[in-house]
Amino acid sequence: MTLKKNILALRQKKAIVEKGGGDKAIEKQVAMGKMTARERILGLLDANSFYEYDLFVEHEETNFGMENKVLAGDGVITGTGNINGAPVCIYAQDFTVMGGSLGLKHARKITKIMDHAMKMKVPCIGINDSGGARIQEGIGALAGYGEIFYRNTMASGVIPQISVILGPCAGGAVYSPALTDFVFVVENISKMFITGPNVIESVLGEKISQEDLGGARVHAEITGNAHFYALTEKECLNQIKELVSLIPHSNQVKAVKVKPMKPSSRKNIEKIIPSDPKQPYDVRDVIFALADDSKFLEVQELWAPNIVIGFGRMNGDTVGFVANQPMYLAGVLDCDASDKAARFIRFCDAFNIPIITLEDMPGYLPGVDQEHAGVIRHGAKMLYAYSEATVPKITVILRKAYGGGYIAMNSRHLGADFMFAWPGAEIAVMGPEGAANIIFRKEIMEAEDEDAMRQQKVKEYIEKFANPFVAAAKGYIDAVIEPSETRELLLHSLGVSQHKDDYRPAKKHGIPPF
Ligand code: HXC
């Protein structure tokens, strides 16, 4: 055969495999409101940047009629391409090929691209759309999952790992996304659970739909398994692009610096916090007033909204924000908020992203529910994460900083590099009312007018302790600043800490309160 003929034959062979499961299966995929695996990859990557690997890999299973089955690409597309000009490794399970089920060769294509991502030090993006372990392959499929989980763990903290759930992700398959850094879900399309509705019905006699069991909103709002929620696949792909442009591509480089911009928010930072300390406000307005171009990519927006986490830029460089949200539960810390913040802090620390903490919370949420849910163990994760982090750590106390929460929210005592407080900050063991009721109980009970005495004692307590100056006098905060000075001081602090080098004792690894 001439070279020309060979090229033609190659093209024909490629065209057949690129069709995945064929027209009928593709029709079914489209009817479910889903893009095909190939469309997803091409929609996410820069135009003409995708290069596919292992298109002609075939399964080797011979049981249960598999010997005669040809599975295009063994049900998964893998390769490399660019997002905003930067290389990434990617795989997408193809549901049109035997339900995207995972056999050994399918898994080996995935582990090969994961190994490649680790070696090349680029992010790895996995698009999940699969019926899980390929039942016909048995142990081969289980081995494949295990090999993926092992690599997810090895890559953790080395390269960013992103999971996109665009179809079923059932059984043990859910543990790969759970081991990665960011999970994206889409309304009506994502379905994630360990045991499906059929099993639940047969074992427990309970009827539940796939959506109610493990749909997109369930994971975005209730379980916290998802970090980004979108209404459409297109919106989801845009969210991924935005995230990838903000985070470093490995733990050995910094995020790409962009042109510095001033905040564009029209809100006056001096006026965001209401004068009544009991009134809530949206802490994101403070972030908008501080971040370049007032841009903020919020992570886990719908879960544990009493704490806000996400990425923005300061002077063109990526920073992570952790902020109490007085709009929800007065911004208290609880089990979920602690888990949410702790994991984000560890991501920032692993990938050299400075952390800016904005504090306004009345402490940990009291109650039997929280105690029995393990608020001691969960709350400790946050202390651990902040203490362990060696990236630049800056805290601004906006208003309330009470009790254990004061310590947990990146206090000087946990190693904050810069501590600032606004003039209205209240730094105390607990809120003035609670404190006055305890320490002046006798005087209040013996007074003729208990209420008047209580008010007087609360006032005395506020004047004496609920202000930033006691902490400032002890050097626990570095400066009491005007809100309008905050951005300049943050920029200055980030500049000073560019070459921060923090000592940590040698150890194999710590033992965080997982
Ligand atoms: C082999 C599978 C498959 C699987 C789907 N298919 N899942 N083949 N192994 N796990 C095939 C179907 O037989 C069908 O083939 C095609 O894919 C499309 O599937 P449908 O059922 O027609 O699609 P749909 O109606 O959309 O239903 C999707 C589904 C359902 C809900 C995912 O297919 C399903 O329940 N699959 C089984 C899920 C499951 O129990 N997986 C094992 C989990 S255990 P044809 O030829 O008819 O087109 C597990 C353990 C991992 O994963 C442990 C790791 C630690």
PDB file of N, CA and C and ligand atoms in Angstrom, residues 28 32 69 95 97-101 130-136 142 145-146 149 168 170-173 175 198 210, ligand 1:
ATOM      1  N   LYS A  28     -29.497   8.388  21.943  1.00  0.00           N
ATOM      2  CA  LYS A  28     -30.012   8.177  23.306  1.00  0.00           C
ATOM      3  C   LYS A  28     -29.347   9.178  24.277  1.00  0.00           C
ATOM      4  N   MET A  32     -31.118  12.325  26.386  1.00  0.00           N
ATOM      5  CA  MET A  32     -31.032  12.492  27.844  1.00  0.00           C
ATOM      6  C   MET A  32     -30.562  13.912  28.206  1.00  0.00           C
ATOM      7  N   LYS A  69     -17.292  -8.561  21.280  1.00  0.00           N
ATOM      8  CA  LYS A  69     -17.695  -7.152  21.398  1.00  0.00           C
ATOM      9  C   LYS A  69     -16.535  -6.220  21.101  1.00  0.00           C
ATOM     10  N   PHE A  95     -20.410   7.259  27.643  1.00  0.00           N
ATOM     11  CA  PHE A  95     -21.559   6.441  28.049  1.00  0.00           C
ATOM     12  C   PHE A  95     -22.164   5.682  26.877  1.00  0.00           C
ATOM     13  N   VAL A  97     -20.650   3.908  24.861  1.00  0.00           N
ATOM     14  CA  VAL A  97     -19.954   2.632  24.709  1.00  0.00           C
ATOM     15  C   VAL A  97     -20.170   1.813  25.982  1.00  0.00           C
ATOM     16  N   MET A  98     -21.114   0.908  25.902  1.00  0.00           N
ATOM     17  CA  MET A  98     -21.414   0.018  27.036  1.00  0.00           C
ATOM     18  C   MET A  98     -21.573   0.795  28.350  1.00  0.00           C
ATOM     19  N   GLY A  99     -22.329   1.868  28.252  1.00  0.00           N
ATOM     20  CA  GLY A  99     -22.631   2.661  29.450  1.00  0.00           C
ATOM     21  C   GLY A  99     -21.403   3.263  30.113  1.00  0.00           C
ATOM     22  N   GLY A 100     -20.316   3.448  29.335  1.00  0.00           N
ATOM     23  CA  GLY A 100     -19.090   4.021  29.929  1.00  0.00           C
ATOM     24  C   GLY A 100     -18.540   3.142  31.044  1.00  0.00           C
ATOM     25  N   SER A 101     -18.958   1.878  31.072  1.00  0.00           N
ATOM     26  CA  SER A 101     -18.544   1.004  32.184  1.00  0.00           C
ATOM     27  C   SER A 101     -17.028   0.809  32.157  1.00  0.00           C
ATOM     28  N   SER A 130     -20.682   7.073  33.710  1.00  0.00           N
ATOM     29  CA  SER A 130     -20.434   5.637  33.644  1.00  0.00           C
ATOM     30  C   SER A 130     -21.366   4.828  34.546  1.00  0.00           C
ATOM     31  N   GLY A 131     -21.692   3.640  34.083  1.00  0.00           N
ATOM     32  CA  GLY A 131     -22.481   2.705  34.889  1.00  0.00           C
ATOM     33  C   GLY A 131     -21.644   1.983  35.933  1.00  0.00           C
ATOM     34  N   GLY A 132     -20.369   2.367  36.078  1.00  0.00           N
ATOM     35  CA  GLY A 132     -19.519   1.791  37.122  1.00  0.00           C
ATOM     36  C   GLY A 132     -18.707   0.611  36.622  1.00  0.00           C
ATOM     37  N   ALA A 133     -18.330  -0.250  37.542  1.00  0.00           N
ATOM     38  CA  ALA A 133     -17.482  -1.395  37.215  1.00  0.00           C
ATOM     39  C   ALA A 133     -18.153  -2.247  36.134  1.00  0.00           C
ATOM     40  N   ARG A 134     -17.408  -2.575  35.057  1.00  0.00           N
ATOM     41  CA  ARG A 134     -17.995  -3.393  33.983  1.00  0.00           C
ATOM     42  C   ARG A 134     -18.240  -4.792  34.540  1.00  0.00           C
ATOM     43  N   ILE A 135     -19.517  -5.095  34.661  1.00  0.00           N
ATOM     44  CA  ILE A 135     -19.907  -6.300  35.400  1.00  0.00           C
ATOM     45  C   ILE A 135     -19.262  -7.551  34.813  1.00  0.00           C
ATOM     46  N   GLN A 136     -19.156  -7.612  33.498  1.00  0.00           N
ATOM     47  CA  GLN A 136     -18.583  -8.799  32.839  1.00  0.00           C
ATOM     48  C   GLN A 136     -17.106  -9.008  33.206  1.00  0.00           C
ATOM     49  N   LEU A 142     -12.521  -4.038  39.252  1.00  0.00           N
ATOM     50  CA  LEU A 142     -12.202  -3.583  40.615  1.00  0.00           C
ATOM     51  C   LEU A 142     -10.738  -3.172  40.718  1.00  0.00           C
ATOM     52  N   TYR A 145     -10.293   0.270  39.286  1.00  0.00           N
ATOM     53  CA  TYR A 145     -10.668   1.359  40.197  1.00  0.00           C
ATOM     54  C   TYR A 145      -9.596   1.589  41.259  1.00  0.00           C
ATOM     55  N   GLY A 146      -9.126   0.478  41.825  1.00  0.00           N
ATOM     56  CA  GLY A 146      -8.099   0.609  42.869  1.00  0.00           C
ATOM     57  C   GLY A 146      -6.878   1.351  42.355  1.00  0.00           C
ATOM     58  N   PHE A 149      -7.690   5.049  42.253  1.00  0.00           N
ATOM     59  CA  PHE A 149      -7.702   5.672  43.590  1.00  0.00           C
ATOM     60  C   PHE A 149      -6.282   5.893  44.106  1.00  0.00           C
ATOM     61  N   PRO A 168     -24.183   9.141  35.339  1.00  0.00           N
ATOM     62  CA  PRO A 168     -24.080   8.352  36.566  1.00  0.00           C
ATOM     63  C   PRO A 168     -22.619   8.217  37.018  1.00  0.00           C
ATOM     64  N   ALA A 170     -21.574   5.751  39.973  1.00  0.00           N
ATOM     65  CA  ALA A 170     -22.216   4.939  41.002  1.00  0.00           C
ATOM     66  C   ALA A 170     -21.267   3.921  41.610  1.00  0.00           C
ATOM     67  N   GLY A 171     -21.612   3.471  42.792  1.00  0.00           N
ATOM     68  CA  GLY A 171     -20.808   2.454  43.467  1.00  0.00           C
ATOM     69  C   GLY A 171     -19.462   3.020  43.868  1.00  0.00           C
ATOM     70  N   GLY A 172     -18.466   2.151  43.900  1.00  0.00           N
ATOM     71  CA  GLY A 172     -17.122   2.568  44.310  1.00  0.00           C
ATOM     72  C   GLY A 172     -16.541   3.642  43.410  1.00  0.00           C
ATOM     73  N   ALA A 173     -17.127   3.798  42.216  1.00  0.00           N
ATOM     74  CA  ALA A 173     -16.620   4.814  41.278  1.00  0.00           C
ATOM     75  C   ALA A 173     -16.613   6.204  41.890  1.00  0.00           C
ATOM     76  N   TYR A 175     -15.511   7.183  44.550  1.00  0.00           N
ATOM     77  CA  TYR A 175     -14.354   7.515  45.385  1.00  0.00           C
ATOM     78  C   TYR A 175     -13.217   8.187  44.626  1.00  0.00           C
ATOM     79  N   ASN A 198     -32.393   1.129  43.446  1.00  0.00           N
ATOM     80  CA  ASN A 198     -32.868  -0.258  43.431  1.00  0.00           C
ATOM     81  C   ASN A 198     -32.398  -1.028  44.656  1.00  0.00           C
ATOM     82  N   GLN A 210     -33.283   8.700  41.709  1.00  0.00           N
ATOM     83  CA  GLN A 210     -31.829   8.933  41.591  1.00  0.00           C
ATOM     84  C   GLN A 210     -31.504  10.387  41.934  1.00  0.00           C
TER      85      GLN A 210
HETATM   86  C1  HXC B   1     -21.660  -3.454  32.041  1.00  0.00           C
HETATM   87  C2  HXC B   1     -23.170  -1.780  31.709  1.00  0.00           C
HETATM   88  C3  HXC B   1     -22.969  -1.297  33.010  1.00  0.00           C
HETATM   89  C4  HXC B   1     -22.043  -2.006  33.818  1.00  0.00           C
HETATM   90  C5  HXC B   1     -24.419  -0.047  32.055  1.00  0.00           C
HETATM   91  N1  HXC B   1     -24.076  -0.977  31.160  1.00  0.00           N
HETATM   92  N2  HXC B   1     -23.755  -0.230  33.184  1.00  0.00           N
HETATM   93  N3  HXC B   1     -22.533  -2.854  31.230  1.00  0.00           N
HETATM   94  N4  HXC B   1     -21.392  -3.056  33.284  1.00  0.00           N
HETATM   95  N5  HXC B   1     -21.769  -1.608  35.043  1.00  0.00           N
HETATM   96  C6  HXC B   1     -24.583  -1.086  29.806  1.00  0.00           C
HETATM   97  C7  HXC B   1     -26.019  -1.539  29.750  1.00  0.00           C
HETATM   98  O1  HXC B   1     -26.103  -2.925  29.819  1.00  0.00           O
HETATM   99  C8  HXC B   1     -26.440  -1.001  28.407  1.00  0.00           C
HETATM  100  O2  HXC B   1     -25.952  -1.879  27.425  1.00  0.00           O
HETATM  101  C9  HXC B   1     -25.665   0.271  28.283  1.00  0.00           C
HETATM  102  O3  HXC B   1     -24.579   0.170  29.204  1.00  0.00           O
HETATM  103  C10 HXC B   1     -26.478   1.493  28.651  1.00  0.00           C
HETATM  104  O4  HXC B   1     -27.083   1.265  29.903  1.00  0.00           O
HETATM  105  P1  HXC B   1     -28.642   1.443  30.165  1.00  0.00           P
HETATM  106  O5  HXC B   1     -28.967   0.662  31.370  1.00  0.00           O
HETATM  107  O6  HXC B   1     -29.406   1.132  28.921  1.00  0.00           O
HETATM  108  O7  HXC B   1     -28.714   2.980  30.443  1.00  0.00           O
HETATM  109  P2  HXC B   1     -29.666   3.780  31.412  1.00  0.00           P
HETATM  110  O8  HXC B   1     -31.068   3.278  31.257  1.00  0.00           O
HETATM  111  O9  HXC B   1     -29.414   5.207  31.157  1.00  0.00           O
HETATM  112  O10 HXC B   1     -29.190   3.392  32.893  1.00  0.00           O
HETATM  113  C11 HXC B   1     -27.927   3.787  33.347  1.00  0.00           C
HETATM  114  C12 HXC B   1     -27.575   3.097  34.678  1.00  0.00           C
HETATM  115  C13 HXC B   1     -27.799   1.557  34.528  1.00  0.00           C
HETATM  116  C14 HXC B   1     -28.487   3.654  35.779  1.00  0.00           C
HETATM  117  C15 HXC B   1     -26.140   3.442  35.007  1.00  0.00           C
HETATM  118  O11 HXC B   1     -27.146   1.132  33.332  1.00  0.00           O
HETATM  119  C16 HXC B   1     -27.270   0.771  35.664  1.00  0.00           C
HETATM  120  O12 HXC B   1     -27.930   0.689  36.714  1.00  0.00           O
HETATM  121  N6  HXC B   1     -26.101   0.157  35.466  1.00  0.00           N
HETATM  122  C17 HXC B   1     -25.500  -0.681  36.466  1.00  0.00           C
HETATM  123  C18 HXC B   1     -24.949   0.146  37.565  1.00  0.00           C
HETATM  124  C19 HXC B   1     -24.191  -0.688  38.554  1.00  0.00           C
HETATM  125  O13 HXC B   1     -24.811  -1.406  39.355  1.00  0.00           O
HETATM  126  N7  HXC B   1     -22.862  -0.680  38.373  1.00  0.00           N
HETATM  127  C20 HXC B   1     -21.988  -1.509  39.160  1.00  0.00           C
HETATM  128  C21 HXC B   1     -21.719  -0.708  40.398  1.00  0.00           C
HETATM  129  S1  HXC B   1     -20.641  -1.566  41.427  1.00  0.00           S
HETATM  130  P3  HXC B   1     -26.745  -2.189  26.070  1.00  0.00           P
HETATM  131  O14 HXC B   1     -25.894  -3.201  25.401  1.00  0.00           O
HETATM  132  O15 HXC B   1     -28.086  -2.680  26.488  1.00  0.00           O
HETATM  133  O16 HXC B   1     -26.801  -0.852  25.357  1.00  0.00           O
HETATM  134  C22 HXC B   1     -19.221  -0.800  41.176  1.00  0.00           C
HETATM  135  C23 HXC B   1     -18.169  -1.326  42.077  1.00  0.00           C
HETATM  136  C24 HXC B   1     -16.918  -0.509  41.942  1.00  0.00           C
HETATM  137  O17 HXC B   1     -19.069   0.046  40.391  1.00  0.00           O
HETATM  138  C25 HXC B   1     -16.141  -0.702  43.178  1.00  0.00           C
HETATM  139  C26 HXC B   1     -14.863   0.070  43.104  1.00  0.00           C
HETATM  140  C27 HXC B   1     -14.190   0.083  44.437  1.00  0.00           C
END
